[in-house]
XYZ file of C-alpha atoms in Angstrom:
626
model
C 0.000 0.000 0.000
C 1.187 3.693 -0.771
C 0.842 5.949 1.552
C 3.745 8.327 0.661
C 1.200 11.438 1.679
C 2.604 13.851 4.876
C 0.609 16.822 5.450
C 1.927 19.814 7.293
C -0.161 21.872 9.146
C -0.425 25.729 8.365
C -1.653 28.095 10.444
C -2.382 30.721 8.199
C -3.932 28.569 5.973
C -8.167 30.610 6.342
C -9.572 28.322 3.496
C -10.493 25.136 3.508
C -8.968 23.259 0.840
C -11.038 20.239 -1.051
C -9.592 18.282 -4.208
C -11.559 16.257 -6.190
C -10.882 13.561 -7.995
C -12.831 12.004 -11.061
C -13.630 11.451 -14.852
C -15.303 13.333 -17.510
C -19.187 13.471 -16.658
C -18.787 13.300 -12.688
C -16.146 16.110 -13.168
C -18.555 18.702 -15.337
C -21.277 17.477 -12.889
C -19.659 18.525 -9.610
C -18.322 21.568 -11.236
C -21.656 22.714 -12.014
C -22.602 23.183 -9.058
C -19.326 24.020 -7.065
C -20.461 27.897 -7.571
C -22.758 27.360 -4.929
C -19.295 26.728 -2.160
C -17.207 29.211 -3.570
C -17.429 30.996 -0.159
C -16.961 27.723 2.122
C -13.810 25.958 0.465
C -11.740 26.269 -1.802
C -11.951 23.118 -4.401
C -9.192 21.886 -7.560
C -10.731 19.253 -9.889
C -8.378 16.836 -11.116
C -10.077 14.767 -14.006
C -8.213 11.465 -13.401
C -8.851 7.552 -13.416
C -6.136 6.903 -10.608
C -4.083 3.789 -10.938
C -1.295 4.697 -8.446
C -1.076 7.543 -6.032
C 2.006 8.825 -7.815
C -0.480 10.102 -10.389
C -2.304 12.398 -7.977
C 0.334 12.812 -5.627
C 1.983 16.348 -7.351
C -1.816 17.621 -7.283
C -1.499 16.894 -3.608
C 1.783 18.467 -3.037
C 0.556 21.847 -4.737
C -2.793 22.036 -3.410
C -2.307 20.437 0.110
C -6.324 19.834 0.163
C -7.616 18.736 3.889
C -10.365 16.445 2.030
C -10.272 14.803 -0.969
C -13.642 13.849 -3.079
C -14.064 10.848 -5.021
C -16.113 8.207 -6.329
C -16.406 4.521 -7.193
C -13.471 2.867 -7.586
C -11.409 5.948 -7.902
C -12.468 7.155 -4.001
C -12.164 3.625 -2.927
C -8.675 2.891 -3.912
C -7.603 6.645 -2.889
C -9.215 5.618 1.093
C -6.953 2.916 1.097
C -3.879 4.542 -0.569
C -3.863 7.916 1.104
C -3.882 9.103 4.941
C -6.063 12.484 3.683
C -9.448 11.794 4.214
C -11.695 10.611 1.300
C -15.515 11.362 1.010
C -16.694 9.063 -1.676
C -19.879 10.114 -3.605
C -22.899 8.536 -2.318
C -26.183 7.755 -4.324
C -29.508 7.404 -3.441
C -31.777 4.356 -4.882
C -33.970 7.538 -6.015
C -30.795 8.618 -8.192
C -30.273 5.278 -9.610
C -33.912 4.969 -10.283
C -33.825 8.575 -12.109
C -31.088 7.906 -14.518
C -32.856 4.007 -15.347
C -36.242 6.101 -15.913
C -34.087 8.371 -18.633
C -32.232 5.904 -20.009
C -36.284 3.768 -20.604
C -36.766 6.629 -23.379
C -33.813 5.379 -25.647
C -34.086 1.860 -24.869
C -35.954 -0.960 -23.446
C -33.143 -2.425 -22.626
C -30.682 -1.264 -20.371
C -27.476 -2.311 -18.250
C -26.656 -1.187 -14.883
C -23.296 -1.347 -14.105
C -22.511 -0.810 -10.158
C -20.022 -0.136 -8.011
C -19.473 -2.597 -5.457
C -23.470 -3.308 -4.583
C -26.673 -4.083 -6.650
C -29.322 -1.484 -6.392
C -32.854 -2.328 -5.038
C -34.307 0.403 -7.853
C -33.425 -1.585 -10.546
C -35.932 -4.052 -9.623
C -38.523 -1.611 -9.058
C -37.468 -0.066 -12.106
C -37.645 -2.967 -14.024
C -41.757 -3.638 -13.514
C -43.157 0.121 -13.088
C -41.321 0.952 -16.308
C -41.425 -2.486 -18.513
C -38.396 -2.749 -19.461
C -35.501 -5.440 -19.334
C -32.863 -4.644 -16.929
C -29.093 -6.251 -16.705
C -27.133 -5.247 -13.532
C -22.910 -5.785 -13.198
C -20.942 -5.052 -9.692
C -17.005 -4.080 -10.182
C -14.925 -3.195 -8.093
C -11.995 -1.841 -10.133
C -11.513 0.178 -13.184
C -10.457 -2.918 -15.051
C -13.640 -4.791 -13.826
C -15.469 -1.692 -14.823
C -13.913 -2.371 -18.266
C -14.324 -6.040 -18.440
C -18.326 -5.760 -17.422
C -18.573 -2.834 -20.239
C -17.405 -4.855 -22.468
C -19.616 -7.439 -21.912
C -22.459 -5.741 -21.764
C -21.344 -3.831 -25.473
C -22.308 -7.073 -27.600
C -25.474 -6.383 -26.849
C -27.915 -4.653 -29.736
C -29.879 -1.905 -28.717
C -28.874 -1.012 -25.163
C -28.669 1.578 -22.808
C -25.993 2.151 -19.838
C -25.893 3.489 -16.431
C -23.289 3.711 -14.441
C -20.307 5.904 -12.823
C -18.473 8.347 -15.218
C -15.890 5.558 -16.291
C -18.567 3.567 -17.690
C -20.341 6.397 -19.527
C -16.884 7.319 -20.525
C -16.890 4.277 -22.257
C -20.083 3.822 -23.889
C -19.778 7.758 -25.137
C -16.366 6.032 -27.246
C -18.620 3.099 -28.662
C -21.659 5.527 -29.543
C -23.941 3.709 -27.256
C -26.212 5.776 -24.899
C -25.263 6.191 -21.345
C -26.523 7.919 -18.514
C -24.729 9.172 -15.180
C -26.097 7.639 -12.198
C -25.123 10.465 -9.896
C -27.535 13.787 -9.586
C -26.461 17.451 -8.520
C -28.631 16.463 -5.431
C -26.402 14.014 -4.624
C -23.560 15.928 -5.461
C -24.920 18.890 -3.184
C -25.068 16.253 -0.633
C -21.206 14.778 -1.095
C -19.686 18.298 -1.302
C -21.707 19.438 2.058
C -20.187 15.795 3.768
C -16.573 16.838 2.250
C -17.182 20.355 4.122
C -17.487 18.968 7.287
C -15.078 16.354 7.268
C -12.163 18.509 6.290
C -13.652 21.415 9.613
C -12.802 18.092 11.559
C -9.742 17.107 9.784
C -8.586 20.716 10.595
C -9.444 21.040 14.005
C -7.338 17.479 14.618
C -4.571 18.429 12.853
C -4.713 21.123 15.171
C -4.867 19.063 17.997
C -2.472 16.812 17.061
C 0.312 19.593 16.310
C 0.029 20.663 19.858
C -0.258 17.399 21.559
C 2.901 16.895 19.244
C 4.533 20.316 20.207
C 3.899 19.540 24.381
C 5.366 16.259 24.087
C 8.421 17.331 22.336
C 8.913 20.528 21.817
C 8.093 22.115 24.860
C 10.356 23.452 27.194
C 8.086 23.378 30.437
C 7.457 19.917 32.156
C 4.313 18.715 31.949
C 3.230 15.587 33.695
C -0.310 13.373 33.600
C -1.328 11.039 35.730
C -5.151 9.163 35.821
C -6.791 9.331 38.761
C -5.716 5.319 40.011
C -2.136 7.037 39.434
C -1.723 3.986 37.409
C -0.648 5.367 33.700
C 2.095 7.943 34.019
C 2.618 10.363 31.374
C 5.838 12.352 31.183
C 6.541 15.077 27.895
C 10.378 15.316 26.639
C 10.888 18.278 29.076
C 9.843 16.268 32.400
C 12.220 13.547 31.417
C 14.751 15.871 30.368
C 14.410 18.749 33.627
C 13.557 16.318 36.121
C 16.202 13.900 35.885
C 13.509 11.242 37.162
C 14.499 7.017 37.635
C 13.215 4.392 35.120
C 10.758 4.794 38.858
C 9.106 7.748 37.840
C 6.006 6.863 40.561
C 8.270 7.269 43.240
C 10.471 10.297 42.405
C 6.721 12.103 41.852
C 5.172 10.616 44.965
C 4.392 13.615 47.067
C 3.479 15.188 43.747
C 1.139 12.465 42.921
C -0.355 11.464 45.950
C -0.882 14.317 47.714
C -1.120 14.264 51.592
C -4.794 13.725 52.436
C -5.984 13.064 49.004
C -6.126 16.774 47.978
C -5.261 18.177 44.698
C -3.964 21.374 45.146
C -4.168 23.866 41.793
C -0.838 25.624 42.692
C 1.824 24.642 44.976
C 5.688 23.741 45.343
C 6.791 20.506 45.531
C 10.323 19.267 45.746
C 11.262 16.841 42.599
C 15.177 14.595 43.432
C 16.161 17.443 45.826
C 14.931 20.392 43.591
C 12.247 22.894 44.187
C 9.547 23.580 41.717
C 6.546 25.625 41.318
C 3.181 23.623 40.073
C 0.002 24.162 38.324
C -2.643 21.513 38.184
C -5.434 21.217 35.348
C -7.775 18.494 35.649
C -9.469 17.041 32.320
C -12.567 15.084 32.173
C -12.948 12.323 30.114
C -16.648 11.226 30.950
C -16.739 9.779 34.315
C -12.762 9.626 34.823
C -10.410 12.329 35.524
C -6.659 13.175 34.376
C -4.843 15.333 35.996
C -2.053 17.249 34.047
C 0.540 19.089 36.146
C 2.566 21.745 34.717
C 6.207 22.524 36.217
C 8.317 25.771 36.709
C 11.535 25.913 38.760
C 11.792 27.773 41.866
C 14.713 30.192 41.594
C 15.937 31.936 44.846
C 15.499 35.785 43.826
C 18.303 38.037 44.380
C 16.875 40.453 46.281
C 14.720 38.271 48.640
C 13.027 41.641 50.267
C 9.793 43.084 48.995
C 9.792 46.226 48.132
C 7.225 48.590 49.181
C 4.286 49.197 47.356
C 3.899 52.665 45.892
C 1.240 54.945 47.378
C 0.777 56.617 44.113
C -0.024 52.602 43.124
C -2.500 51.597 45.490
C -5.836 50.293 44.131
C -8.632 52.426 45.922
C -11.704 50.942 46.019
C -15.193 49.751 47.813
C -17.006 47.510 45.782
C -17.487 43.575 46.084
C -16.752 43.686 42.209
C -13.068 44.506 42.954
C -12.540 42.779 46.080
C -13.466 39.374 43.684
C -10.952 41.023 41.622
C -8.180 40.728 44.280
C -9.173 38.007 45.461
C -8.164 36.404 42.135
C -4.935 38.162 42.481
C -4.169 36.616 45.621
C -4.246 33.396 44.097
C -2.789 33.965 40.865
C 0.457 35.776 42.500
C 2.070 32.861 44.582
C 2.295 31.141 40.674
C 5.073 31.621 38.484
C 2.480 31.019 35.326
C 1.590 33.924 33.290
C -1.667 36.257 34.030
C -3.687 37.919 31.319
C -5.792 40.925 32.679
C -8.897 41.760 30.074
C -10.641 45.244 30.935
C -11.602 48.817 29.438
C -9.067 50.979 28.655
C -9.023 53.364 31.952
C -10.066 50.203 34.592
C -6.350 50.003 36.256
C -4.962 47.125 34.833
C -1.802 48.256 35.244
C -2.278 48.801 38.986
C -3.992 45.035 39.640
C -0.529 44.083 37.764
C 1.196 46.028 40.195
C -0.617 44.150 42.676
C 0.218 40.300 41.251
C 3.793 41.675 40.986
C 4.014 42.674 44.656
C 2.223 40.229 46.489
C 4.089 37.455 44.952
C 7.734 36.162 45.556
C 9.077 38.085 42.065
C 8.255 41.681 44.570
C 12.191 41.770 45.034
C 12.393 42.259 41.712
C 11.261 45.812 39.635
C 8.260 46.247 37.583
C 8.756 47.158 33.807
C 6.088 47.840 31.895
C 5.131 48.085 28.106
C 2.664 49.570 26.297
C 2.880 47.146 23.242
C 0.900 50.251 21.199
C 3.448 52.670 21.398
C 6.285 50.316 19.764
C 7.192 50.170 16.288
C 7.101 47.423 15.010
C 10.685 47.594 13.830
C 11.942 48.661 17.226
C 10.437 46.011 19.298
C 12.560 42.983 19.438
C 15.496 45.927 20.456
C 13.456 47.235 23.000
C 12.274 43.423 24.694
C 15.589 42.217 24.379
C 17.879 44.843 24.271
C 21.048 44.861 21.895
C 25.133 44.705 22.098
C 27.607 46.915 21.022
C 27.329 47.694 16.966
C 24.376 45.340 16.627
C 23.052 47.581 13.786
C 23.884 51.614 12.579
C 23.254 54.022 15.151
C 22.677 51.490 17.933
C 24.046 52.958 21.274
C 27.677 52.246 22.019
C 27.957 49.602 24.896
C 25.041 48.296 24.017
C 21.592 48.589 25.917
C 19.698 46.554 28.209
C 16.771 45.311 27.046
C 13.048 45.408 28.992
C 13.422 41.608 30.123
C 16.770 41.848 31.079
C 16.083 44.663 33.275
C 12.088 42.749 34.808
C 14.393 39.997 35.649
C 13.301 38.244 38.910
C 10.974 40.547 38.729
C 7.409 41.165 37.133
C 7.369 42.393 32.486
C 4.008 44.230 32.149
C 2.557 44.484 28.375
C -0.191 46.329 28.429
C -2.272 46.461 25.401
C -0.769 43.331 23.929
C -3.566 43.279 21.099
C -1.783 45.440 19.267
C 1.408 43.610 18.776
C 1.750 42.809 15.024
C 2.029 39.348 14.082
C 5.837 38.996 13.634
C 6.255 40.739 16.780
C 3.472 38.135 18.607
C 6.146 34.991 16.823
C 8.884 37.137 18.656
C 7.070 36.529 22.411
C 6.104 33.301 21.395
C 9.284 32.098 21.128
C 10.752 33.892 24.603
C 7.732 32.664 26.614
C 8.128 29.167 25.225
C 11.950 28.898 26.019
C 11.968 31.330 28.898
C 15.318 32.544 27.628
C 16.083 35.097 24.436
C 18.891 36.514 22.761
C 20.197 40.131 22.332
C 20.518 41.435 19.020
C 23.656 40.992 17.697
C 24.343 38.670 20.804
C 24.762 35.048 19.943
C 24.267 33.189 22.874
C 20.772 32.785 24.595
C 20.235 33.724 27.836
C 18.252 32.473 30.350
C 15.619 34.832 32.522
C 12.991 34.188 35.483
C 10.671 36.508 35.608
C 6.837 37.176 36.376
C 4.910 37.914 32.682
C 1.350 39.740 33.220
C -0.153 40.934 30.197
C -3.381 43.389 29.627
C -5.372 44.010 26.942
C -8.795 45.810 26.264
C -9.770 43.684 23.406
C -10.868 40.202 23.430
C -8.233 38.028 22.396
C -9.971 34.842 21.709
C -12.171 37.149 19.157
C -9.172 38.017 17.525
C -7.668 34.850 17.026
C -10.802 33.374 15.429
C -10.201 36.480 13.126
C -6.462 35.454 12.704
C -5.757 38.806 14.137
C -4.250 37.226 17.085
C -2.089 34.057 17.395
C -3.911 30.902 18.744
C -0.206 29.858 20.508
C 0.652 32.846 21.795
C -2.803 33.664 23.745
C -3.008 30.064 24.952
C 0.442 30.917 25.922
C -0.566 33.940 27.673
C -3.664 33.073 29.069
C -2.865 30.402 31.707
C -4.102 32.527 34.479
C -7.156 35.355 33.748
C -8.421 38.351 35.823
C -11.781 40.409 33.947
C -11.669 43.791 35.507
C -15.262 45.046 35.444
C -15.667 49.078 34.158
C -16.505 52.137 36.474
C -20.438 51.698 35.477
C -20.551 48.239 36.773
C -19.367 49.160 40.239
C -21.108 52.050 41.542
C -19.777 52.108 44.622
C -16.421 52.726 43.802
C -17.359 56.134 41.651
C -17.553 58.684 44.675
C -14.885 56.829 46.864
C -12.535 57.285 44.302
C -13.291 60.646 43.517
C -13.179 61.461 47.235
C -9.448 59.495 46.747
C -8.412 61.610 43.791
C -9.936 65.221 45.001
C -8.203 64.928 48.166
C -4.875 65.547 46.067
C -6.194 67.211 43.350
C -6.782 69.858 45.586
C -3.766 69.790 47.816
C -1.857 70.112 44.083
C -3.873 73.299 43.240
C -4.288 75.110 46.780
C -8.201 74.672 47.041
C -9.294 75.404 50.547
C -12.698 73.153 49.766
C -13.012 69.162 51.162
C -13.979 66.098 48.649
C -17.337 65.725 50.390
C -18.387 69.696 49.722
C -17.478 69.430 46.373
C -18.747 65.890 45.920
C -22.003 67.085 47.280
C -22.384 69.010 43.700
C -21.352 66.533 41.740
C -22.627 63.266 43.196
C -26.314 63.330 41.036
C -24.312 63.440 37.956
C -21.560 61.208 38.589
C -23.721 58.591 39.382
C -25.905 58.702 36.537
C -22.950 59.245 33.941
C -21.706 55.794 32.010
C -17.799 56.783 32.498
C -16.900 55.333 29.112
C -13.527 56.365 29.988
C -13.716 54.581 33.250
C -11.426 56.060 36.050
C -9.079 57.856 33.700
C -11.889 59.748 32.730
C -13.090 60.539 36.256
C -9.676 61.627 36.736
C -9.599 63.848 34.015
C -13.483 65.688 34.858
C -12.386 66.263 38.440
C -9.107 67.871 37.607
C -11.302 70.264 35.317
C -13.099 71.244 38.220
C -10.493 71.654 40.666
C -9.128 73.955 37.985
C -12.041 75.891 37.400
C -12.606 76.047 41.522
C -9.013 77.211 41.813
C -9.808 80.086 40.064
C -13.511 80.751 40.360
C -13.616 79.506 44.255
C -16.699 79.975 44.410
C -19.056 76.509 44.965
C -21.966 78.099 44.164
C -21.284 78.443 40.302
C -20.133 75.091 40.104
C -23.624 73.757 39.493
C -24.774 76.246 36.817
C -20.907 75.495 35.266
C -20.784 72.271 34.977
C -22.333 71.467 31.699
C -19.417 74.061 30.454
C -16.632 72.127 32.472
C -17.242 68.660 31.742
C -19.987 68.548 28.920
C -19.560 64.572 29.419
C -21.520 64.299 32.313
C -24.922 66.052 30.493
C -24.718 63.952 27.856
C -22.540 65.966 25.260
C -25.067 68.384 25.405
C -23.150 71.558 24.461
C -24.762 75.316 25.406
C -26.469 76.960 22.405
C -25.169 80.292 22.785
C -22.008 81.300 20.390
C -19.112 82.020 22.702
C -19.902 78.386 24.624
C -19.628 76.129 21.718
C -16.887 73.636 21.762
C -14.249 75.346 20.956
C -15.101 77.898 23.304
C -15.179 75.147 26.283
C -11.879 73.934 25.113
C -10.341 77.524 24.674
C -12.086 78.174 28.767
C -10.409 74.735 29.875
C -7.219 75.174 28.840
C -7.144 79.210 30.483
C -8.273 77.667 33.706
C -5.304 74.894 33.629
C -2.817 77.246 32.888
C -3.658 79.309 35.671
C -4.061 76.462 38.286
C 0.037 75.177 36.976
C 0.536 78.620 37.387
C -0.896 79.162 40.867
C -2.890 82.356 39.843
C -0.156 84.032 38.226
C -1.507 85.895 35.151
C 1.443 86.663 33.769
C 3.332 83.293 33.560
C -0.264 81.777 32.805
C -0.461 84.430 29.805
C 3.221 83.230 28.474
C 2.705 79.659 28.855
C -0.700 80.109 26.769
C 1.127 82.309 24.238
C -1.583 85.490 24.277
C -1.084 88.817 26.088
C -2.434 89.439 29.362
C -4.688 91.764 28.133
C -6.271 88.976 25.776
C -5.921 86.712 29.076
C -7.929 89.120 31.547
C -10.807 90.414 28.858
C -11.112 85.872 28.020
C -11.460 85.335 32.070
C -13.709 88.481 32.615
C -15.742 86.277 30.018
C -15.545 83.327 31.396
C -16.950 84.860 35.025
C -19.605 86.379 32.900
C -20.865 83.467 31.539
C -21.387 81.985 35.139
C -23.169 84.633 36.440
């Protein structure tokens, strides 16, 4: 048997890919109505009787289908040639009983011949249309052949059959009459469809099963749930240094004290200490359990460092406590964390808060904003570069972002945005945990914390192929959803209490948070935040602003719709001189003067009009909210 067929498995490959194979009448019949897929598959018809896969082999080669479509003999001897999967065309007794009903009309008597079966029509066929009927079964072209010929020293007849046979009887002038129908065609080609979906998603599979087992540089252990079958990838065997005993250098990994499965621990594996995460996989009533390993490295600066005030997550809601909750649990891990929220939520600060509660605090905290890179500059910035590694690269070299988060915690926020060479770039450092310098040629090795952020849904965009499948399965062994400002109403005023406290310390307001707050609480609470807490940031500053140099609470009421037009809606005031621009013109006056402390002058410079200009735009301004 041939079966010199290897397919590789592409993932950019968006298409599905179907090849079919036949002759002559089943070709022009399946292309007819092939228009009808044009936007589920892509298909190549190869008009062929196939003695030998060597024939369609190059047509494999070129067009690397995931399905193939046949029929007859042709599909049966590809099914057993070829590892592909073959969808042979199937007919109905209604089909067969269709094409013997045409074929009546030329001829009273008629020949079926069959592939590999009878067909109970034919006997129905013969008495409701009077007419003599001869049926052959072959099983090969060459039987096909031999039972045509036969049947050809007959006077007068008709022939159904497969497209070989009509093939044949088209050469001796005797009518003939294809036995297959666009219905069942419709019906084969929908089949093929859905086959090769499956064939894709296993090839899938099977790449990654094949890249965990042997490619994969973290161990990864399974064991059933009688601990009797042991399952160790290439890493494990290589990492762990375990006995031909594997059962007993895992024991306290395996059979936990008490019978409980721990998620995330350490463990100690032939006198070293590793980190572990547990996933558990059901396979109907049994359980696996699959435990992922990462070595414990002593840091080497064992002390925490304090947390930032300027970094603390302020807060009152149950919504965010869940939040830290899940940070809690996620810290004490090695594995990687993905954080999904709106922009504005404070992803960075819950990363702030994995990085310091966990034992990579000792280390520093570098963060990314993956949007702000160019794509060029990237793998320079990540890994840094040596001395001369390309024209106008800084002499000595430069650290890179990883080199500098080591034992530590690499932040990249808004990792959506990472091209797809760049995403291949990460792939390959979180796979190997070590990278390379450009210029450098030596790898080195790093332990570090990863936490990534995005305000996009990842798994969307990797069923668009915006977004690697690898690299966000990769990324996303651990997951924290940060809910928006609008879903937690209870943090809105206690964090604008929070931030007015040293708003107004910065700008020299005499007023408290709670006066203020009084004013503002009706329409905070009913606003949506779209912006979330940057954009509560960015209101209240406007207001300490306009209080520094107003002071007067009163007006703040009548001016809010003119300070932050947000909170009514975008409703703007109809009068000319408080349009938009106007409110833009009046916010940036009342900034300037609050950076300025009240000084006119150096407000006027920094602006770039006179003072003149300056005083008649503010005797405006405390017009307006009169």
């Amino acid at each position: 048997m041939e079966n010199n067929n290897v397919k590789s498995v592409r993932l950019d490959q968006p298409q599905l890919r179907i090849l079919i194979v036949g002759y002559n009448e089943f070709s022009q019949l399946v292309g007819s109505v092939l228009p009808e897929y044009v936007g589920e598959a892509q298909f190549k018809i190869v008009d062929s009787i196939v003695g030998s896969t060597k024939e369609i082999q190059q047509h494999i080669s070129e067009f690397d289908p995931d399905v193939i479509v046949s029929a007859g003999s042709n599909a049966r001897y590809l099914q057993s040639a070829l590892s592909i999967p073959v969808v042979s065309m199937q007919t109905t007794e209604w089909d067969v009983f269709e094409a013997v009903e045409k074929a009546s009309k030329v001829s009273k008597s008629i020949h079926i011949i069959s592939f590999a079966e009878a067909s109970c029509a034919a006997k129905l066929a013969d008495s409701h249309l009077n007419i003599d009927i001869v049926e052959s079964i072959y099983l090969t072209a060459d039987q096909a052949r031999e039972q045509f010929h036969i049947a050809s020293q007959s006077e007068g007849i008709a022939v159904v059959g497969a497209s070989l046979v009509c093939g044949l009887a088209n050469s001796k002038g005797i009518p003939s009459f294809l036995i297959y129908t666009e219905r069942s065609c419709r019906k084969t080609l929908q089949s093929a469809i859905d086959e090769a979906k499956k064939a894709r998603l296993l090839a899938k599979e099977q790449a990654l099963v094949s890249w965990l087992l042997t490619k994969s540089q973290t161990p990864i252990i399974m064991v059933d749930e009688s601990d009797d079958a042991l399952t160790l990838n290439n890493a494990a065997k290589h990492h762990l240094n375990l006995s031909t005993n594997a059962e007993v250098d895992l024991d306290a990994l395996i059979h936990p004290s008490g019978g409980k499965r721990e998620t995330d621990g350490e463990c100690e594996i032939n006198g070293e200490e590793w980190w572990f995460h547990l996933d558990t996989l059901s396979e109907g009533s049994t359980n696996k359990f699959v435990y992922q390993l990462y070595r414990k490295k002593l840091k080497k600066t064992p002390s925490k460092q304090a947390a930032s005030p300027r970094h603390d997550l302020v807060y009152q809601s149950n919504e965010i406590e869940a939040v830290l909750q899940q940070v809690k649990a996620f810290s004490t891990s090695p594995s990687n964390v993905l954080l999904f929220g709106e922009s504005g939520t404070g992803k960075e600060l819950v990363a702030r808060q994995i990085h310091h509660q966990g034992p990579y605090a000792g280390g520093k905290f570098v963060a990314l904003n993956c949007s702000a890179i160019p794509s060029e500059l990237f793998e320079g910035e990540l890994f840094g570069h040596q001395d001369g590694a390309y024209t106008g690269s800084k002499r000595g070299g430069r650290k890179g972002l990883i080199e500098e988060a080591e034992n530590g915690a690499l932040f990249l926020d808004e990792i959506s945005e990472l091209a797809l060479d760049q995403q291949a770039k990460l792939l390959r450092f979180l796979q190997e945990r070590s990278y390379r310098p450009l210029g450098g040629n030596q790898e080195r090795e790093v332990d570090l914390k990863l936490i990534a952020a995005s305000n996009r849904s990842l798994s969307e965009m990797v069923n668009e192929g915006a977004f690697r499948e690898d690299l966000y399965y990769r990324l996303n062994v651990f997951n924290i959803s940060i809910p928006p400002l609008r879903e937690r109403p209870d943090d809105i005023l206690h964090i604008a209490a929070h931030k007015l406290e040293k708003l107004l310390n910065r700008y020299g307001v005499s007023h408290s948070p709670s006066t203020i707050l009084e004013h503002l609480n009706d329409s905070f609470i009913a606003h949506n935040w779209p912006g979330n807490i940057r954009e509560l940031e960015n209101v209240l500053e406007r207001v300490v602003a306009y209080l520094h140099t107003v002071n007067d609470l009163g007006r703040l009421q009548t001016a809010l719709p003119q300070i932050a037009p947000e909170l009514s809606g975008g409703r703007q005031p109809v009068l000319a001189d408080k349009g938009i621009i106007k409110i833009k013109e009046n916010e940036l006056i009342l900034a300037a003067l609050a950076r300025w402390k009240g000084d006119k002058r150096k407000a006027a410079q920094d602006l770039g009009i006179s003072q003149t200009t300056l005083w008649r735009r503010l005797k405006t301004i405390n017009h307006n909210n009169n």
